Each structure stands twice: as C-alpha cells, then as structure tokens.
XYZ file of C-alpha atoms in Angstrom:
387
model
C -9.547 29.237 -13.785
C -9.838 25.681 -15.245
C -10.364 22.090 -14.359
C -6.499 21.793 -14.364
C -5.936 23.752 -11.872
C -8.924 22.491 -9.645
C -7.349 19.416 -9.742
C -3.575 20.583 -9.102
C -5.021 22.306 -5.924
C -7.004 18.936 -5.103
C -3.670 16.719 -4.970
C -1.740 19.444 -3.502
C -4.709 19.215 -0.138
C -5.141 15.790 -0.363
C -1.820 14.081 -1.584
C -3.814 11.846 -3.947
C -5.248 13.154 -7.388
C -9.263 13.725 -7.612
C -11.254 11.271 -9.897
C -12.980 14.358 -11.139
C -14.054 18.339 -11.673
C -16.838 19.354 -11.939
C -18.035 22.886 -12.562
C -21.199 24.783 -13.025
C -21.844 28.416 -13.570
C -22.955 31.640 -11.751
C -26.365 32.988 -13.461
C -27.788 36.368 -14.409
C -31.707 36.866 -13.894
C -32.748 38.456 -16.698
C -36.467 38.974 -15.887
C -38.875 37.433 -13.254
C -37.344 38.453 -9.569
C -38.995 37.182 -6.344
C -41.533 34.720 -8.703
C -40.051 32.028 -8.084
C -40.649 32.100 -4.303
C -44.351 32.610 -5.766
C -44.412 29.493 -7.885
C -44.308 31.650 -10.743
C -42.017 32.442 -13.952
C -38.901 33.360 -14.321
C -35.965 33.933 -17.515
C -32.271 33.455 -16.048
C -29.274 32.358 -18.406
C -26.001 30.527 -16.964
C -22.678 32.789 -16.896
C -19.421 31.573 -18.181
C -18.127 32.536 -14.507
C -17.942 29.147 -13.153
C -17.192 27.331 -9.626
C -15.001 24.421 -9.769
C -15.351 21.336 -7.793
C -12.874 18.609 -7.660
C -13.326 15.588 -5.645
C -12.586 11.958 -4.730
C -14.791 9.275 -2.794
C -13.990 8.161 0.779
C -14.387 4.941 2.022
C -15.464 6.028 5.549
C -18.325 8.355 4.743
C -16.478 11.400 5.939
C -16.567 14.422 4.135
C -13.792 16.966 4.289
C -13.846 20.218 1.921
C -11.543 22.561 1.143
C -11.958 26.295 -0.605
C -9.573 27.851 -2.470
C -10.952 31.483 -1.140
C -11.158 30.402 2.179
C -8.843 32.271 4.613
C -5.976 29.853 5.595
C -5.036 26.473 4.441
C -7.560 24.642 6.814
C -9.274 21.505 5.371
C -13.017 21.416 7.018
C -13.871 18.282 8.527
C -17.843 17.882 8.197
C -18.214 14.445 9.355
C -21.631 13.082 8.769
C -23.068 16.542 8.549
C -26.303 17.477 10.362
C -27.959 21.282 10.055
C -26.263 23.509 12.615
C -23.453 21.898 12.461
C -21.390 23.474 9.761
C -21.002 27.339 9.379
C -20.531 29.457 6.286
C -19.766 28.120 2.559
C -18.868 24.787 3.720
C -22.385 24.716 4.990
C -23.515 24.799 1.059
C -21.305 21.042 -0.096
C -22.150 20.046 3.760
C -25.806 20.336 3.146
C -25.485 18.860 -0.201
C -24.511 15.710 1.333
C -27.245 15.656 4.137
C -29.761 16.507 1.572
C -28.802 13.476 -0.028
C -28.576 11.031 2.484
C -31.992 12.109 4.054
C -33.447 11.650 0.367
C -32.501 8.087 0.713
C -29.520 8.087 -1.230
C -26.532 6.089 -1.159
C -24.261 8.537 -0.719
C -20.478 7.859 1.350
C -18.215 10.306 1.847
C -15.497 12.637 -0.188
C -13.014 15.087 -0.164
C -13.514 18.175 -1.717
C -11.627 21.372 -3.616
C -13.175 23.805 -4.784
C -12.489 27.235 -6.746
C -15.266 29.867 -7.979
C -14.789 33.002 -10.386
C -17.832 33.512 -9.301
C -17.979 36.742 -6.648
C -19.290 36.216 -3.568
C -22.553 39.148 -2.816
C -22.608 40.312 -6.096
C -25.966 38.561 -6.311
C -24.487 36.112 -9.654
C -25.870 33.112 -7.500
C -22.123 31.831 -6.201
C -23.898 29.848 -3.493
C -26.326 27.342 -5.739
C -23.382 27.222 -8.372
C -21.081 25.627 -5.288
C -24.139 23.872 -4.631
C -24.740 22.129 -8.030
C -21.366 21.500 -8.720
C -21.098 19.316 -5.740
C -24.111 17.634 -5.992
C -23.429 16.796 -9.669
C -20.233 15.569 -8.363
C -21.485 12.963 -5.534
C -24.345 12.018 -8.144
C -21.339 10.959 -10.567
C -19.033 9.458 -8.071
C -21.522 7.405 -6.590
C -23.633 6.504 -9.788
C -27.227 7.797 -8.593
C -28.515 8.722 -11.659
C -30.560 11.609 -10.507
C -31.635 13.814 -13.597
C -31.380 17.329 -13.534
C -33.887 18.923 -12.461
C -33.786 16.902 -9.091
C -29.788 17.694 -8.640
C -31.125 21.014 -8.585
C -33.921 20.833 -5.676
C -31.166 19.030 -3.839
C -29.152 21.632 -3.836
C -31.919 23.864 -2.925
C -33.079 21.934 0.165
C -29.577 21.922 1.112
C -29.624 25.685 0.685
C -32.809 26.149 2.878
C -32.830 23.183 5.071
C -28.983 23.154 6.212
C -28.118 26.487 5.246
C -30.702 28.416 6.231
C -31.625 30.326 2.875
C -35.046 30.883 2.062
C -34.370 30.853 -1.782
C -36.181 29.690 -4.547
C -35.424 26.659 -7.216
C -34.613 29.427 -10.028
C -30.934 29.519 -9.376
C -30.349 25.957 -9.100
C -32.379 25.031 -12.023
C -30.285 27.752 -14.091
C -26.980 26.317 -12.616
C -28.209 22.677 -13.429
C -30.183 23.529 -17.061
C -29.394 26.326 -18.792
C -28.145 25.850 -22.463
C -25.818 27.964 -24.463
C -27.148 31.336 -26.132
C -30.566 30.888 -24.352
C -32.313 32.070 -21.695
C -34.570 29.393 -19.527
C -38.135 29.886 -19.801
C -38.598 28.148 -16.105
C -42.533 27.707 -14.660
C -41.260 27.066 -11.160
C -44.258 25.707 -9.745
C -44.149 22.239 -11.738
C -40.560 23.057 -13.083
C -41.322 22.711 -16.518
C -39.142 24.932 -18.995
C -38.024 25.654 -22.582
C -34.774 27.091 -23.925
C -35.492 30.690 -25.480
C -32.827 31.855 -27.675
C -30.947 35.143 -26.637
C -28.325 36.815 -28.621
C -28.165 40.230 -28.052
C -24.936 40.596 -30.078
C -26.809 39.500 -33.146
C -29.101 42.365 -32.750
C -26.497 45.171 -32.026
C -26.746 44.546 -28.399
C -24.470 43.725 -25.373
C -25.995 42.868 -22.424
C -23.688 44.292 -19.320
C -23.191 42.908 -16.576
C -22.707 45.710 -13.363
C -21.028 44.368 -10.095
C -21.983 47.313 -7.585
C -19.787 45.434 -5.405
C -21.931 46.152 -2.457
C -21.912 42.789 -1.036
C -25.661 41.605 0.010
C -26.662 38.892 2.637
C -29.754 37.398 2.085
C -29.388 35.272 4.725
C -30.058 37.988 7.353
C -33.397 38.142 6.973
C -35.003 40.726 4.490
C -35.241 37.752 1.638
C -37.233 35.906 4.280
C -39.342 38.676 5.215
C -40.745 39.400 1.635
C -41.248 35.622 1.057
C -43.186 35.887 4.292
C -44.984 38.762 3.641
C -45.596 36.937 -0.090
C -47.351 33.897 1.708
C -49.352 35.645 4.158
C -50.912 38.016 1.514
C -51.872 34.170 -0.326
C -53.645 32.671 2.534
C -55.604 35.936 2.997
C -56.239 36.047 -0.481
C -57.232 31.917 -0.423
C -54.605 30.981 -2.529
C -51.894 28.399 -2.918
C -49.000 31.180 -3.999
C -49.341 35.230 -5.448
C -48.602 32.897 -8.905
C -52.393 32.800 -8.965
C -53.637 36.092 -9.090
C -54.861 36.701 -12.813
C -52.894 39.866 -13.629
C -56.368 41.498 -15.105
C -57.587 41.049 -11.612
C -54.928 42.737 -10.087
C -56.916 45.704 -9.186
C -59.280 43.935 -7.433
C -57.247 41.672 -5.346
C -55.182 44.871 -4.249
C -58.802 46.249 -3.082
C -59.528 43.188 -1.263
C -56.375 43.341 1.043
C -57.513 46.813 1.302
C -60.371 45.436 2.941
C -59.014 43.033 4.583
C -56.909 45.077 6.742
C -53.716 44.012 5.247
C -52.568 47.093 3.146
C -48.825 46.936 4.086
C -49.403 43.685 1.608
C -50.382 45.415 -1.734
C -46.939 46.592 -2.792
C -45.608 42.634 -2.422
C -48.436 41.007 -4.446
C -48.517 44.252 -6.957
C -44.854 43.242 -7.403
C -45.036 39.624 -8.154
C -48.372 39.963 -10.559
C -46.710 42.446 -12.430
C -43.502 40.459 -12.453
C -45.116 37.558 -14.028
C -46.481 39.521 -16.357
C -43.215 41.015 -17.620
C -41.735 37.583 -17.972
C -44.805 36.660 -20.266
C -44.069 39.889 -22.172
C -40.444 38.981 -22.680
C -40.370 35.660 -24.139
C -42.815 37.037 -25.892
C -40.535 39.249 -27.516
C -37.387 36.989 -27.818
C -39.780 34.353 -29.268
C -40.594 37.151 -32.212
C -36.742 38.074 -32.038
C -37.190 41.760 -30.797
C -34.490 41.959 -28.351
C -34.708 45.184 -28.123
C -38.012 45.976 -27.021
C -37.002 44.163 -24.118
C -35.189 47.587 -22.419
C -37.930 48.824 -21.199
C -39.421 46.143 -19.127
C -35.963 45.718 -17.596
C -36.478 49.083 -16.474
C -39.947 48.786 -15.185
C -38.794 45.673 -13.567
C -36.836 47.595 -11.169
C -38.506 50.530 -10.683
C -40.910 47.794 -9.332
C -38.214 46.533 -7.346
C -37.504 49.589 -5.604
C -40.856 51.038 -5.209
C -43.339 48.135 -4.683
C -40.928 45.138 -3.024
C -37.665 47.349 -1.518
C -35.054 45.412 -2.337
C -32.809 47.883 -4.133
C -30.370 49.344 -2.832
C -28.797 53.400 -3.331
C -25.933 52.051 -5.407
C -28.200 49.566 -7.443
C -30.469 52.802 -8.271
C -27.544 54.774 -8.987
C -26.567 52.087 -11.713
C -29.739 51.708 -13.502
C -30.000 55.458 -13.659
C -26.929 56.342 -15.123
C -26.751 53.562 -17.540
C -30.107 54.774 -18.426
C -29.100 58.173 -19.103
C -26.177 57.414 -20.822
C -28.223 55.406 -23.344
C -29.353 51.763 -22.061
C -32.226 50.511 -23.970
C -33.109 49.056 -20.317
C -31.799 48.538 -16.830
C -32.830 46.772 -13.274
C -30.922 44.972 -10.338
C -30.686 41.540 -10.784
C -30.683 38.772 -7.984
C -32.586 39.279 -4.408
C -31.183 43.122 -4.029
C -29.471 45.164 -1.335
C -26.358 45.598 -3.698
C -25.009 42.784 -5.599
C -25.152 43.309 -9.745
C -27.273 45.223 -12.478
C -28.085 44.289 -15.771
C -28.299 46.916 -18.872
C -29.246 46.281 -22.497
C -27.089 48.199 -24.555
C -26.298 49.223 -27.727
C -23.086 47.950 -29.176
C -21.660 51.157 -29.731
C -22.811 52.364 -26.240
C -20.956 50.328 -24.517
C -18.324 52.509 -23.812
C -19.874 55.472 -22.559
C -22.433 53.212 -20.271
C -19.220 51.759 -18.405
C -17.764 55.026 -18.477
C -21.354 56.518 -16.703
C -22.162 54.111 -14.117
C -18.503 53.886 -13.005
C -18.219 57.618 -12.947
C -21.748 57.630 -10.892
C -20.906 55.157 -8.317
C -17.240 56.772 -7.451
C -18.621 60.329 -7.264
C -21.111 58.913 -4.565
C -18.414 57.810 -2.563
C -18.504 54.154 -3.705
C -16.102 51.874 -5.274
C -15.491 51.241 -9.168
C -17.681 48.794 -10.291
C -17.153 45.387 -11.868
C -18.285 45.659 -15.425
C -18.431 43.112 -18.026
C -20.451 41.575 -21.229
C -23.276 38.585 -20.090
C -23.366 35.504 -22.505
C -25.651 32.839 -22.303
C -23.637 29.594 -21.274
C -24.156 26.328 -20.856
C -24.928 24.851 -17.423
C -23.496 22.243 -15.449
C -20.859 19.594 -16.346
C -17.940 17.232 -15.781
C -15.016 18.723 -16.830
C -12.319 16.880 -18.191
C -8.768 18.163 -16.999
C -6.296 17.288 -19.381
C-alpha cells in the first residue's frame, strides 16, 4: 500500500490526477479502555497500518467518494451530505464534510479514493483513521488551518453525529497525534497529552498484535449501552463523568449505588476507576523505563474487561489465556470488545511459541487462524507525497 498507488486508483475513478494523499494510521490501545467515554485517561500508540486518502477539490460543492474495498466499482455520490443520508463507510468522509460545514467552515466539495490496510472489526480503529485522513485532507485542500487536536473532534462528531457511533475522542486524537516510538499520554477531558516513550524491543520485548478476526460492531448498540450505563451511574453519583471518582474512594462510591438502588451499576464504575488507575500505573512505569512490569496490568485490564464491563468476547478470552500460558508477560483485548484484536507483551524469544499458542487455541475451538503481528509505535497523520 502507498501513496502511489492511492493516487493511480484516484485518476483511474476520476480521469484527472488527485492534488494529494493523505494517510493516517490504525491505533492499538495499550491501556485505558472505556475512559475516554468517562473523560478520563487513556495510552494508545498509532500503527504503521495506514488508510489512504487521495483527493481533489470540486468546484460545485459535491462530494463523491470512492473505496477501494468497496464491493463494485460504484463511485458514491454524497451531495451536500446531511445525517441519514449516507449509509456505511461512506457515512465516515460524508460526515466529515457535514461536520465541517456545520462548524462554520468553508469547506466545497471533492472527490475522494481511498485505500486502508487497516482491517475492518478487528477493533485497530479503521473507522477514525478514514475519518482523519479525510478531514486532514479537506483542511489542506481548502487552507483552514485547523490544528490537530480539532481535526480530530471533527472527525469524532462526524463519527457520532452522522454516523451514529457513540465513541470517544481517544482514537481520533491517536490517528491525528501520536508520534513515533511513543505512546500518547491523552487526559481526554481537556485533551491535554504528552508523548511517553515505548520501545519494547529495547527491553527484550515485542509487543503482538492478535487479530481474533471476529469482526465486532459497535454500532449495534452494546458500546452505547455501557456509555449509558457510565452516565447514569454519574448523575446518581452527582458527578460530571466516572473520571471523578477518587480511586481511594472507590469502595465507598460502590456502597452508595448500593444504596441507591442502582447495583447493576457497580461493575461499570468499578471498571472505569480501576481503569484510570492502571493508566496512572503505566506511564508510571514507562516514565521509569520498566516495560516490563507493565504485563501484568495488561492482564488485569482485561480480566476487568470481562468480569466488571462485558465486553470480551470467548475468542478474545481464549487469546489472552493462551498467550498467557505460553509465556506473555501480559495480555487484554484491546478496542471496545466483542472480538476484534488482543495485545500481549512478550518476550523476544517467546514470540514464537505465543503465535504458535493462541493460533493453536483459537482453531481447536472451532475458530479461524488469527492475524498475528509485531505493534510499533508510529507516527500519526500526514500528507504523503507520491512520487
């Protein structure tokens, strides 16, 4: 996959060449799930699996897109897009451009191509990637200056608002921030952040990536059920997000739902406290350079996961279990759950037998081979320049 060829495909569509690709990368949560719907922490890094966006102005405010993995050759015709309007991943650059426009932007129209490595479901964030890109794009084509941070809650309004995704800003800021060989120490509640360093190789590690390939859909309503569930438990607790509970109080707020006659709540808020608090206790430990102490929150991070917020998933247990066995420092399901990927710390020499495990566990349960391969902090989004 490269700029080159997004830009082949472009002329081939359009019969005129693009002015520009422009690319930005899948991510991999590596601590902090569901906080970010809390206004609380998170730690993703950008992927070098990318999605590829070329594209071109048009005079008459139309936009038209066009996806390599699309089925057919069809060219969608958005129009001036309005929510409803515009089904399924065209709904993600379609919503880009009415998130735009109802910001107050200058924004005409433009033809689109785009092309992802990036697997759909397998919970690598393949929607806000196609959702950055683009937005980076019509920011650059039409001069709007808009720094990064607000390219990225563009792309998230267009994700909730015209979409129909309850997500959080994490995987748009990752898409839009991250740096090379760091992880992004994000605060999402006023969206400040630092760059923590990760190298994992440079402490015997290799941090693998595990595509379950059980394709999730977090559009169908579980996500927005535990963000739901998230904000009812703060307005009975009389605060502004779960962000807020101290995590030495934890005990006593989880009595005080008790109380309250809300104790189908306690597993979501023990979730999220105890969440923020493993973020804390990783950068933490990558600030002090001890990658791998890290393991076992990963771990602890999904058993919470599973237990407390029930968003794994058979196969996603499977994975984390037999990686664990087979020597992982540390495991846990990354993204919003039911399937997608898992993420286990590993020793370089381990490597081998881990892949070997988990793909043995998954195809003895009846499921398919897994995806496997090595996570490496990238950098985030960009204009590529096709030679």
């Amino acid at each position: 996959m490269s700029a080159e060829r997004a830009a082949r495909a472009f002329r081939a569509r359009y019969g005129t060449p693009c002015a520009g690709v422009w690319a930005a990368p899948g991510r991999v949560n590596l601590i902090g799930e569901y906080t970010d719907v809390n206004e609380g922490f998170v730690m993703p890094f950008a992927l070098p699996l990318r999605t590829w966006v070329a594209a071109r102005a048009r005079a008459d405010g139309r936009l038209r897109v066009h996806s390599a993995a699309a089925a057919g050759d069809g060219i969608v015709d958005a129009g001036d897009p309005v929510p409803g309007a515009v089904r399924g991943w065209a709904a993600y650059p379609a919503g880009v451009l009415w998130a735009l426009r109802t910001a107050g932007h200058p924004v005409g129209g433009a033809d689109l191509h785009v092309e992802s490595e990036l697997p759909a479901g397998a919970g690598l964030s393949s929607s806000a990637a196609l959702g950055v890109a683009t937005v980076l794009a019509l920011d650059e084509l039409y001069g709007l200056g808009i720094g990064r941070p607000g390219l990225a809650l563009l792309a998230q309004r267009a994700e909730n608002d015209f979409a129909g995704v309850p997500c959080g800003v994490m995987d748009q800021m990752a898409a839009a921030c991250c740096e090379a060989g760091h992880v992004l120490h994000l605060d999402t509640r006023d969206l400040s952040r630092r760059q923590v360093p990760f190298d994992a190789a440079g402490a015997g590690l290799r941090l693998l990536v595990v595509d379950t390939r059980v394709a999730h859909a977090v559009g169908a309503g579980e996500y927005a059920r535990r963000r739901a569930g998230c904000e009812r438990a703060a307005r009975r607790l009389g605060l502004r997000a779960l962000r807020d509970v101290p995590y030495g109080q934890l005990d006593d707020v989880l009595d005080a739902l008790e109380a309250s006659g809300a104790p189908e709540l306690r597993p979501l808020v023990r979730h999220v406290v105890t969440e923020n608090d493993r973020v804390a206790q990783v950068a933490a430990l990558l600030d002090a350079g001890d990658v791998r102490a890290v393991g076992p929150l990963l771990t602890a991070g999904h058993a919470s996961l599973r237990d407390d917020f029930a968003v794994s998933c058979a196969e996603s247990d499977l994975v984390v279990d037999a990686a664990v066995a087979a020597g992982a420092l540390g495991a846990r399901m990354t993204g919003a759950g039911f399937g997608g990927s898992v993420i286990a710390l590993v020793e370089t020499g381990a490597v081998g037998k881990v892949r070997e495990a988990v793909s043995a566990a998954l195809t003895a349960a009846g499921g398919r081979a897994p995806a496997v391969f090595e996570a490496v902090p990238a950098a985030g989004a960009h204009r590529a320049r096709p030679r």
